[in-house]
C-alpha positions as MATLAB code, in Angstrom:
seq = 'XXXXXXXXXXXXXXXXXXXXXXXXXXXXXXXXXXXXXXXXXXXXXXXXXXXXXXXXXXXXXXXXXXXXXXXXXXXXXXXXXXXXXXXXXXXXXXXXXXXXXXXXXXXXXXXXXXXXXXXXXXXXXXXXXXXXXXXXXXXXXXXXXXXXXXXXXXXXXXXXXXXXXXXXXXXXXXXXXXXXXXXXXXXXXXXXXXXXXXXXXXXXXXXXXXXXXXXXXXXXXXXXXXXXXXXXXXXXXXXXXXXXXXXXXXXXXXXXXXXXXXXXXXXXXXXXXXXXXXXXXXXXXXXXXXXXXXXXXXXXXXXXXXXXXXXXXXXXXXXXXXXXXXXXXXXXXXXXXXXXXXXXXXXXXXXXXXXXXXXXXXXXXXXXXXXXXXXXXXXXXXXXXXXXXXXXXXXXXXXXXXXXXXXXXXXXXXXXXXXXXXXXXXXXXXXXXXXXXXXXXXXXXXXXXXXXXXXXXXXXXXXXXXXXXXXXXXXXXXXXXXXXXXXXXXXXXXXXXXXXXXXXXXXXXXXXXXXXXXXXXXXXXXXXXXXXXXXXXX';
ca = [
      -8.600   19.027  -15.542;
      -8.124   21.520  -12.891;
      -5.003   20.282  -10.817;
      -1.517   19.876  -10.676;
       1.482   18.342   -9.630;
       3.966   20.518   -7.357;
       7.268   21.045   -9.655;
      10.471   19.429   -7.204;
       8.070   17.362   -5.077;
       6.293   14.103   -5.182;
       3.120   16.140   -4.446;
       0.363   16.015   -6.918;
      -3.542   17.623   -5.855;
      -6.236   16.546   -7.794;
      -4.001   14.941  -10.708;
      -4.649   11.956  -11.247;
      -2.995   11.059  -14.408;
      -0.103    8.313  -13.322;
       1.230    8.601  -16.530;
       1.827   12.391  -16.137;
       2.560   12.429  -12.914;
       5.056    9.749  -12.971;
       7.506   10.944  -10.027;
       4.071   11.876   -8.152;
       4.019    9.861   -4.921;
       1.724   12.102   -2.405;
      -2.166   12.509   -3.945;
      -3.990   14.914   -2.393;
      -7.838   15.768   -3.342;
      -9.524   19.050   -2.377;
     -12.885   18.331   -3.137;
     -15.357   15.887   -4.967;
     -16.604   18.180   -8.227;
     -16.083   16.351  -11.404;
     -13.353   18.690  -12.739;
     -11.218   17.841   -9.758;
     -11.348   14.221   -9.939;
     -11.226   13.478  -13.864;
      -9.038    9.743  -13.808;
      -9.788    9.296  -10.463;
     -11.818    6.068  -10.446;
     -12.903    2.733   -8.638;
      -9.470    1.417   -9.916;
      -7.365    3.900   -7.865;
      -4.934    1.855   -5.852;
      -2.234    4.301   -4.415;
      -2.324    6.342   -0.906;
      -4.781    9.465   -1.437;
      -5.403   12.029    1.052;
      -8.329   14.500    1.696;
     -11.077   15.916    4.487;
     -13.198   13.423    5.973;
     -16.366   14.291    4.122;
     -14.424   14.146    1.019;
     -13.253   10.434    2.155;
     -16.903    9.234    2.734;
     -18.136   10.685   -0.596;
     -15.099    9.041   -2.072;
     -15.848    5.816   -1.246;
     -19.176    6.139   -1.363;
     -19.980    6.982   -5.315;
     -16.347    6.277   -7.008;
     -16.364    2.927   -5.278;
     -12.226    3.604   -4.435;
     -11.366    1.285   -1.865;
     -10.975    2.173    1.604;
      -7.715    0.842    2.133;
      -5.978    3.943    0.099;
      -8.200    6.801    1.300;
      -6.527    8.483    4.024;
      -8.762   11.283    5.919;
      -7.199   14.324    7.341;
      -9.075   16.018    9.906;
      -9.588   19.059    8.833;
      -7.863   22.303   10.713;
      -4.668   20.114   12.170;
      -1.538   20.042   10.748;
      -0.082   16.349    9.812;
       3.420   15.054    9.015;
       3.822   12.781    6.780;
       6.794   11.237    5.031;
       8.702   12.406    1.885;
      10.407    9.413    1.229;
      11.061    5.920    2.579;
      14.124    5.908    5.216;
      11.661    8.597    7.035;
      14.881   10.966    6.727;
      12.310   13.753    4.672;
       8.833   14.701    5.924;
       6.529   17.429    5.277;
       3.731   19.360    7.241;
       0.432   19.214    5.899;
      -2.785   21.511    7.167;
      -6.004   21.248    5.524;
      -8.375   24.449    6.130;
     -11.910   25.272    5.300;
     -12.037   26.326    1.444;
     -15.764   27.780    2.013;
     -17.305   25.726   -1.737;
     -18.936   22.489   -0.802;
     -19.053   19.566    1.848;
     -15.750   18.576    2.542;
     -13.714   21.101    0.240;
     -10.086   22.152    1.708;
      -7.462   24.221    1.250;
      -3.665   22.564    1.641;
      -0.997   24.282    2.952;
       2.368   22.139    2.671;
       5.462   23.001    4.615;
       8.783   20.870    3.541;
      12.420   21.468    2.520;
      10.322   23.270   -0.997;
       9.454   26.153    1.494;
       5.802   26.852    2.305;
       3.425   25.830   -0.257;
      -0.605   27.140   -0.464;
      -2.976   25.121   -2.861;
      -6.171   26.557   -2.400;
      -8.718   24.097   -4.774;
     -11.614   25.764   -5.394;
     -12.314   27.778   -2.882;
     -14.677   31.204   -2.068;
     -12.977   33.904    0.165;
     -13.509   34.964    3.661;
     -12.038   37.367    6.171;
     -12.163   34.605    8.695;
      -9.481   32.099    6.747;
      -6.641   34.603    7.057;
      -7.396   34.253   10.760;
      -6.066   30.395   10.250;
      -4.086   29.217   12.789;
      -1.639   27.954    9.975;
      -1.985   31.293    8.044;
      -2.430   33.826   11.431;
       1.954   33.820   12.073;
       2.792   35.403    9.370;
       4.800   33.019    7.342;
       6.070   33.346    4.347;
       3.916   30.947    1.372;
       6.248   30.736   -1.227;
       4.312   29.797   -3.835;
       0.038   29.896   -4.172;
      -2.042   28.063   -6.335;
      -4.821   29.868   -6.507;
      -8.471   29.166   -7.805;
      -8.772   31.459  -10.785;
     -11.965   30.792  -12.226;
     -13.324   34.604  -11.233;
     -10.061   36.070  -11.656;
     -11.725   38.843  -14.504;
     -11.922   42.974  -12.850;
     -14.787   42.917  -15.439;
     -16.488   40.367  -13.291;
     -18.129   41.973  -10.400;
     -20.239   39.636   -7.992;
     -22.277   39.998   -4.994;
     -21.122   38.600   -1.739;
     -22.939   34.899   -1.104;
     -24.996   36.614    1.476;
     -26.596   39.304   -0.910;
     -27.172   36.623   -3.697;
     -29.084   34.405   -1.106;
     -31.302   37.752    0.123;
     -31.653   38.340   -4.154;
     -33.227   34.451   -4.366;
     -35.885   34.915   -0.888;
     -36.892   38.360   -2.606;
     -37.673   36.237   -6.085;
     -39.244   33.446   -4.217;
     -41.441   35.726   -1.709;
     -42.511   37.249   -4.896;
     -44.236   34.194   -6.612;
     -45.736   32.748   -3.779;
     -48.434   30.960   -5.831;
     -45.432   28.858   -7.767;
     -43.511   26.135   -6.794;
     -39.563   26.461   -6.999;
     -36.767   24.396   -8.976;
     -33.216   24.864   -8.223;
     -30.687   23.368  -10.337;
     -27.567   22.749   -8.734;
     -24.536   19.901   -9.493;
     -24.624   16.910   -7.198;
     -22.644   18.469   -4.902;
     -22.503   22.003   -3.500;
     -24.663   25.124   -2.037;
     -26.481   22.738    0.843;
     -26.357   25.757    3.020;
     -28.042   27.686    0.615;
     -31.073   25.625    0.671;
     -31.068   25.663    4.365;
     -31.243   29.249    4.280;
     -33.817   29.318    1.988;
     -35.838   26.762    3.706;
     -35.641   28.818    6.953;
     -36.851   31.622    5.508;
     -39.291   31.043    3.403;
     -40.747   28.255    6.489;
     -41.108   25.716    3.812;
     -39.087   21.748    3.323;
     -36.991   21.585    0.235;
     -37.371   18.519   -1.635;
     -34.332   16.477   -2.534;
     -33.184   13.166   -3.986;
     -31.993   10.154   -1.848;
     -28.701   10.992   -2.501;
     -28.390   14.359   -1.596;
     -31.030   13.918    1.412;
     -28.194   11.089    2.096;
     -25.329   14.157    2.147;
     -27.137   16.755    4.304;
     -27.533   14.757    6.844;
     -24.183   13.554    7.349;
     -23.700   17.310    7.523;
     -25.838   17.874   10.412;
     -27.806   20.634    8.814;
     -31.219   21.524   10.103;
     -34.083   19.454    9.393;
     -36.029   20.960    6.738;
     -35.309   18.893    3.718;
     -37.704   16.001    2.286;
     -38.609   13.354   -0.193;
     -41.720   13.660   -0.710;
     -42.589   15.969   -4.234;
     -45.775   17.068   -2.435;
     -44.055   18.186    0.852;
     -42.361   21.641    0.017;
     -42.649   24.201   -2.583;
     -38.932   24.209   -3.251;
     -37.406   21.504   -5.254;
     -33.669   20.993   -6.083;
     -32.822   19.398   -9.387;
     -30.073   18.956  -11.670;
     -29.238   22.373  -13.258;
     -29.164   20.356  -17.338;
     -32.808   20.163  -16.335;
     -33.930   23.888  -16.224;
     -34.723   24.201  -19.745;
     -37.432   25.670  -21.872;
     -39.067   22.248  -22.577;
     -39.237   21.455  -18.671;
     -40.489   24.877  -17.760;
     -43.364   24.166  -20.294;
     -43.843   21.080  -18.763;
     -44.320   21.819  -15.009;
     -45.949   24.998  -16.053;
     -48.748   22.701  -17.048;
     -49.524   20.959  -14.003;
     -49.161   23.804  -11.608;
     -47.215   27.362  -11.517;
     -43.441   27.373  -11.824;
     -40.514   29.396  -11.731;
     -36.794   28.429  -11.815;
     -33.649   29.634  -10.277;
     -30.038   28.679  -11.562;
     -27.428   30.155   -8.596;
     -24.298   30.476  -10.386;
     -21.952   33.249  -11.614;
     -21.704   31.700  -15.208;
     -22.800   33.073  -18.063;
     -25.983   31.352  -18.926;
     -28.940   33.044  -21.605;
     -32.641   32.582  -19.873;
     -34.216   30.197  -22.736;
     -37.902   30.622  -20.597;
     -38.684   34.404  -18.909;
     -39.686   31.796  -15.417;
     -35.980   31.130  -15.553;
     -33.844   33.515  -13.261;
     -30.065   33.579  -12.880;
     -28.861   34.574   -9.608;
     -24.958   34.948   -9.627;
     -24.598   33.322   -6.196;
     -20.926   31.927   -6.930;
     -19.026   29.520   -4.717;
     -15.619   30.971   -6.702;
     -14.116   33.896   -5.085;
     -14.810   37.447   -7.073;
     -11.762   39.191   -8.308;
     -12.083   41.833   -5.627;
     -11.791   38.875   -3.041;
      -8.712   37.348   -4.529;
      -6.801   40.739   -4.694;
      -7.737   40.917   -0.732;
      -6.773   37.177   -0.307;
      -3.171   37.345   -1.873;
      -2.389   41.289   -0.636;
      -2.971   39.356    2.882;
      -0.716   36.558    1.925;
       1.912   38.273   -0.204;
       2.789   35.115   -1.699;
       6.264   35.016   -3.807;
       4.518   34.108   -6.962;
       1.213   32.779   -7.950;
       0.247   30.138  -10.113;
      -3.540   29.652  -11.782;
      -4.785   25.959  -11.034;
      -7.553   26.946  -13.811;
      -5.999   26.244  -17.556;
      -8.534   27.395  -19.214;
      -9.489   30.611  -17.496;
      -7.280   33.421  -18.680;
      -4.866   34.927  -16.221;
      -2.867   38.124  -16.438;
      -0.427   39.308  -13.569;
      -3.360   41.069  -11.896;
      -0.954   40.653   -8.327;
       2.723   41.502   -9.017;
       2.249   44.695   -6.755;
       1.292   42.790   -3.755;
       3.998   39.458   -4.211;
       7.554   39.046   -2.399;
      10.410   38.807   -4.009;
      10.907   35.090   -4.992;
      13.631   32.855   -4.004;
      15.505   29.952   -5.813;
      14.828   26.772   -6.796;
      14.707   24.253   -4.048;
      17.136   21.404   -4.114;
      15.474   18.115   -3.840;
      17.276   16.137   -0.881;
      19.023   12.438   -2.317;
      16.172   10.988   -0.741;
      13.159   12.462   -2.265;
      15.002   11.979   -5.535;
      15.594    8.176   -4.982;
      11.768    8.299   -3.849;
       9.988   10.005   -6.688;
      12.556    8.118   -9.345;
      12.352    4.397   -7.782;
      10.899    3.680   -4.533;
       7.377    3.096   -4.794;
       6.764    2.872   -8.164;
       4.961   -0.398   -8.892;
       6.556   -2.172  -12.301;
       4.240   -3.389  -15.001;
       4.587   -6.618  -16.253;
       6.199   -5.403  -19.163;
       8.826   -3.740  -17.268;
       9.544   -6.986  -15.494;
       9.840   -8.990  -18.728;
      12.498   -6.490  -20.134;
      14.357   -6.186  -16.983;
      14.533   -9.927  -16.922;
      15.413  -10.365  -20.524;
      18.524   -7.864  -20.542;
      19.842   -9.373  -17.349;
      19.664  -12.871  -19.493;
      21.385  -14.236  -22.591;
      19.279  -15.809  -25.038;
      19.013  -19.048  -25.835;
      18.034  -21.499  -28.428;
      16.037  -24.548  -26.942;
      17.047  -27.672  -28.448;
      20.150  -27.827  -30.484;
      21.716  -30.670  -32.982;
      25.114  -30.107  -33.848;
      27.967  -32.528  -35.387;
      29.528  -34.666  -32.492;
      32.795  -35.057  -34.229;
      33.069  -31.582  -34.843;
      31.584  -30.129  -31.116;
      31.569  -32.491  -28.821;
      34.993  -31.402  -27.441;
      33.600  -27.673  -27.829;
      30.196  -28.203  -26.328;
      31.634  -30.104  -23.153;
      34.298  -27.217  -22.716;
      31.115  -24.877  -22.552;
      28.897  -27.066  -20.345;
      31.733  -27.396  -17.748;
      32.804  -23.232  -17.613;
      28.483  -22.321  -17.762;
      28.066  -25.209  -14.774;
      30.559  -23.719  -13.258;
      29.994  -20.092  -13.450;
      26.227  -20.694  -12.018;
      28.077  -22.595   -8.959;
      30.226  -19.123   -8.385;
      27.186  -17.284   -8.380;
      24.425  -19.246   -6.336;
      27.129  -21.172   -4.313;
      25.123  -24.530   -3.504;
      24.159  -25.308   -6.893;
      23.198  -28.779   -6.650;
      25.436  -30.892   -9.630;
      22.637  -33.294  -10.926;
      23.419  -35.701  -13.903;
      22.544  -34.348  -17.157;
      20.250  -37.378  -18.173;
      17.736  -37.246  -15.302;
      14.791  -38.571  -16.456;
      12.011  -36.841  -15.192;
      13.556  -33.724  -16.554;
      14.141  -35.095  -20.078;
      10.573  -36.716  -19.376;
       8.719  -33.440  -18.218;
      10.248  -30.607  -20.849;
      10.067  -32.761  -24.093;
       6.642  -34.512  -23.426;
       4.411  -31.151  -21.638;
       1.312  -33.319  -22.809;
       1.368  -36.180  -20.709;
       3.263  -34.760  -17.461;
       0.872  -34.128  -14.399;
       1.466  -32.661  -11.713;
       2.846  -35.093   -9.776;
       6.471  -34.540  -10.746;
       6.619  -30.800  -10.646;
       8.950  -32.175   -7.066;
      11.607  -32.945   -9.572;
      14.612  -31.388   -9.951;
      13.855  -28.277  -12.306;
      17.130  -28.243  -15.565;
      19.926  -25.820  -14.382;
      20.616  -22.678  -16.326;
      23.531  -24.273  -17.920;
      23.987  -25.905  -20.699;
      23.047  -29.701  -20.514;
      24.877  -31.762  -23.204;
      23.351  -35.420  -24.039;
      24.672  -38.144  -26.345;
      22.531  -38.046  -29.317;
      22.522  -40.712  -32.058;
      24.049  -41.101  -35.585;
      26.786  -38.628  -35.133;
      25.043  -35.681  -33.308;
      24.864  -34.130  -30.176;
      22.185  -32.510  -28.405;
      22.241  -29.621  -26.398;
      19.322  -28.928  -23.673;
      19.612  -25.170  -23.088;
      16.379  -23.052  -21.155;
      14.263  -21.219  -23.150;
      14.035  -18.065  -23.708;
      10.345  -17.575  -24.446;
       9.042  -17.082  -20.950;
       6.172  -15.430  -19.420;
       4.775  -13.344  -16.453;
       2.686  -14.037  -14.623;
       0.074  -10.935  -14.509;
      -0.979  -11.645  -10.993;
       2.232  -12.547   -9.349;
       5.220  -11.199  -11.763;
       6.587  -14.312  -11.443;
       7.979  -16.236  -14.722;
       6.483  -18.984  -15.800;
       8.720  -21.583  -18.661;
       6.626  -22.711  -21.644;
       9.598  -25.505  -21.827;
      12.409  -26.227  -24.406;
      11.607  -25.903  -28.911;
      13.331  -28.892  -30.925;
      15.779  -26.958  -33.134;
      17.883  -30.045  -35.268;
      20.440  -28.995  -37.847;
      21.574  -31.336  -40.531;
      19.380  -34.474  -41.824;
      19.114  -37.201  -39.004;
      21.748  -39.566  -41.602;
      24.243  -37.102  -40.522;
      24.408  -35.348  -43.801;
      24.808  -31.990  -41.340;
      28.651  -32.250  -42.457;
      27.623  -32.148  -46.355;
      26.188  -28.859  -45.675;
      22.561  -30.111  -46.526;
      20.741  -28.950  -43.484;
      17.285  -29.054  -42.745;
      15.919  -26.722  -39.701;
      12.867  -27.388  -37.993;
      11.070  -25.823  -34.875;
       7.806  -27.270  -32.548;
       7.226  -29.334  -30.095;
       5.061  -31.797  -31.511;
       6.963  -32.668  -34.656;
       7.946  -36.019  -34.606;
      11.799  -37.402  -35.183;
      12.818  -37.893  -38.236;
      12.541  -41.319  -39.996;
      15.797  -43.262  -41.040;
      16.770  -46.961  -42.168;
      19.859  -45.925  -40.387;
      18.002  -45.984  -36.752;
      19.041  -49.452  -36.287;
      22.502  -48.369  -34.336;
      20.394  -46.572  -32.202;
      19.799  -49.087  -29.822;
      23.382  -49.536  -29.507;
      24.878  -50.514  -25.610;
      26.222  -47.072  -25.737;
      23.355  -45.632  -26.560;
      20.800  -46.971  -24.161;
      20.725  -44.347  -21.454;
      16.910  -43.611  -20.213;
      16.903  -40.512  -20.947;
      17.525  -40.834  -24.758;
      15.750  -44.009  -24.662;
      12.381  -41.383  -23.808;
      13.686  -39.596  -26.693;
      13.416  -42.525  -29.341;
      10.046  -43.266  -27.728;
       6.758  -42.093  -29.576;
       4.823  -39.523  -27.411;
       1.853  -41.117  -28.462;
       2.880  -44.233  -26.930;
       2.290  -42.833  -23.476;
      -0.403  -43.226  -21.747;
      -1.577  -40.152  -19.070;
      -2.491  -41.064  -15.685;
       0.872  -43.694  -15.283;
       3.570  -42.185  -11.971;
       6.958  -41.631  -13.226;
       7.891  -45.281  -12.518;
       4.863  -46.640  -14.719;
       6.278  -43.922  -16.967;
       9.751  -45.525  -16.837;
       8.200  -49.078  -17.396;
       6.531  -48.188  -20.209;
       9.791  -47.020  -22.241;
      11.658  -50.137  -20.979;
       9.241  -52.544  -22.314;
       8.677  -50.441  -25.862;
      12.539  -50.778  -25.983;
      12.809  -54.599  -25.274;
      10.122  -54.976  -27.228;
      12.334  -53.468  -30.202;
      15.693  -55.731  -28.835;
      13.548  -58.898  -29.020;
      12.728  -58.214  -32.309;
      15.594  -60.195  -34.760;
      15.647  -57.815  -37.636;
      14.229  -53.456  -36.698;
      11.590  -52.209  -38.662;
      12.254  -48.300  -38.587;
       8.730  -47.428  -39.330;
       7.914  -48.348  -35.890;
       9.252  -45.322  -34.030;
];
């Protein structure tokens, strides 16, 4: 991946790997070629700014959305912001870069100094004559397109490889022409040759599609018949294809490009028509600029210090402004869902659903904790509103999830504190939230998956033997007991517990939260009517 981020800023050009480029908050692409845009797809969803051609082309075959392409007219300077208070900007001037549609040059200008990021880019006298580059400032550091950067590496200026191609083509002038090119790139080329030579140049949709938004001159086609010269992909100049077309009419090839490639068919020529500056270029090019230092935006190429005699002497690290720090650490960074879970979790104790515990031996204990939690969470929110522990349609709507609709999600929602309830047969219950919540993916927000049953100790209070007997779900049903009888005690007929003692199966869906209510009176007086319990009807 050719591309970088800018060490000390939240600039990154043509890097589009978030998790790399982490403190990255400014995206900048040169160009469109495939090495400049690997992880850039349909999915991208922060700010990203380039030329205006670049934008179109953009949207147009990555599919990224409109909303976060930002297009930079091209030979203007821009400020934009380095942080969010507006406190830090930068200035930003994009400049021809001479290698296809819509290619640029950046030059940045901040508290970092003066920054030149060339992209890929082929030399010419007439770019040091840049407004932005013409007043003699000082770039501190250059990234610089590297890919000829090799003394052994001697190329022809783009206007003597074009003459070398009309000289080839003038000499076949029975054959009909391929050139293989990438999707993108040397359009003026095929002008020139088209102007020439007095002949169309066939293209595809797409690319017919490109040169005109260009505004070149009309000499390109879709028809196969119209022109002798026809562009195609440059994997298709092969030995097998030459055989091919060679069979249905005369056919030579050209592949215009300064990399190595071996001829497979003697019909296939390489011209080194380059749109990469040559190594004599880029010594002119930096001499010009006598950057501080230069850095190689090509990994792969290798690079040698073949410009220390023409660099200034380099200056210190910048310091990044509070700002710009808070900006590239924090601001702007969007949390994953994961993130928000564990933030969440650490700024809350757990908690253990549903408790049972020994009344004689807690009670005191639990209502000393219900009465400091209740009234810590009143210090904090200030208007917590008291409610009674008991409250039906809370009781009614975390311990029966099956049967509640939606028609009582107005009730009031259990308190973060501790709720403490009486509980039969020498227990007592504690409601507590739970702690296994979720996020919503969408929204962030949390969403409960209600209260677990968690009893300790046999429901014949054998909890103070030390005979325990844990159990966990939602479903399970209360344990059986020829003890239940007290149950239905005076002091134990509260509605809430009354839901409690009421099989979930005995509800019906579909009943309001009075019908609801109804219901569990008339199972209970059903039970009081009755002179002598039967247990097994819980």
């Amino acid at each position: 991946m050719n591309g970088v981020q800018i060490p000390h800023t939240p600039i990154a050009v043509d890097f589009w790997s978030l998790r790399r480029a982490a403190s990255a908050r400014l995206f900048f692409l040169s160009h469109m070629h495939s090495d400049h845009t690997v992880g850039l797809t349909s999915t991208w969803a922060r700010p990203l700014y380039c030329s205006p051609i670049t934008a179109f082309l953009l949207h147009r075959h990555l599919q990224v959305s409109k909303q976060w392409i930002r297009a930079l007219e091209v030979g203007e300077s821009h400020v934009l912001p380095l942080d969010e208070i507006g406190r830090e900007t930068m200035t930003v001037t994009l400049m021809d870069a001479n290698h296809c549609p819509g290619s640029v040059m950046f030059l940045f200008e901040g508290y970092f100094g003066t920054i030149l990021y060339t992209g890929d880019f082929r030399y010419t006298p007439s770019m040091l004559k840049e407004p932005a580059l013409s007043v003699g400032k000082q770039i501190h550091t250059l990234y610089l397109d590297n890919t000829n950067c090799n003394p052994a590496l001697v190329l022809p200026s783009q206007e003597e490889a074009a003459r070398q191609i009309v000289e080839l083509i003038r000499k076949h002038p029975e054959h009909n022409v391929k050139i293989g090119l990438y999707s993108l790139g040397k359009e003026s080329l095929l002008e020139h040759l088209a102007l020439e030579l007095q002949t169309w140049v066939v293209l595809s949709p797409r690319r017919l599609e490109l040169v005109q938004l260009l505004g070149l001159a009309d000499v390109f086609t879709m028809e196969e018949k119209e022109g002798r010269i026809h562009v195609v992909d440059h994997l298709e100049i092969c030995r097998s294809a030459m055989l091919r077309w060679n069979q249905t009419h005369p056919t030579i090839a050209v592949l215009p490009t300064s990399r190595k490639i071996h001829s497979s068919h003697p019909n296939i020529h390489v011209i080194p028509y380059s749109d990469h500056s040559s190594f004599s270029e880029l010594r002119t090019f930096v001499a010009a600029l006598k950057p501080c230092q230069v850095v190689p935006i090509v990994s792969r190429q290798p690079y040698r210090n073949y410009f220390e005699d023409s660099l200034s002497p380099r200056l210190s690290v910048p310091l990044v402004p509070a700002s710009v720090q808070q900006y590239m650490s924090f601001s702007s960074r969007k949390p994953s869902v994961l993130c928000l879970l564990l933030e969440r979790k650490l700024k809350k104790p757990r908690t253990r659903g549903v408790v049972f515990e020994s009344l004689e031996e807690n009670a005191d204990q639990s209502l000393a904790v219900s009465d400091s939690k209740r009234a810590e969470n009143e210090d904090l929110s200030g208007n917590l509103e008291k409610q009674p522990s008991h409250h039906p349609l809370r009781i009614k709507k975390q311990l029966f999830p099956e049967v509640c609709s939606k028609e009582w999600d107005g009730a009031v929602p259990f308190p973060e504190s501790q709720k403490i309830l009486t509980a039969p047969l020498g227990f007592s219950m504690h409601l507590t939230s739970t702690d296994e919540e979720r996020l919503s993916p969408e929204t962030g927000q949390e969403t409960g998956v209600g209260p677990h049953w968690v009893p300790r100790g046999d429901i014949d209070g054998s909890a103070a033997s030390g005979n325990q007997s844990t159990w966990r779900g939602r479903d399970s049903p209360l344990p059986q007991s020829s003890n239940a009888a007290p149950l239905l005690a005076p002091e134990f007929r509260g509605l809430a517990l009354k839901y409690l003692l009421t099989p979930a199966n005995f509800f019906q869906a579909g009943f309001s939260s009075r019908g609801f209510d109804q219901q569990v009176e008339k199972y209970h007086k059903s039970l009081l009517s009755q002179t002598s319990f039967d247990p097994t009807s819980i």
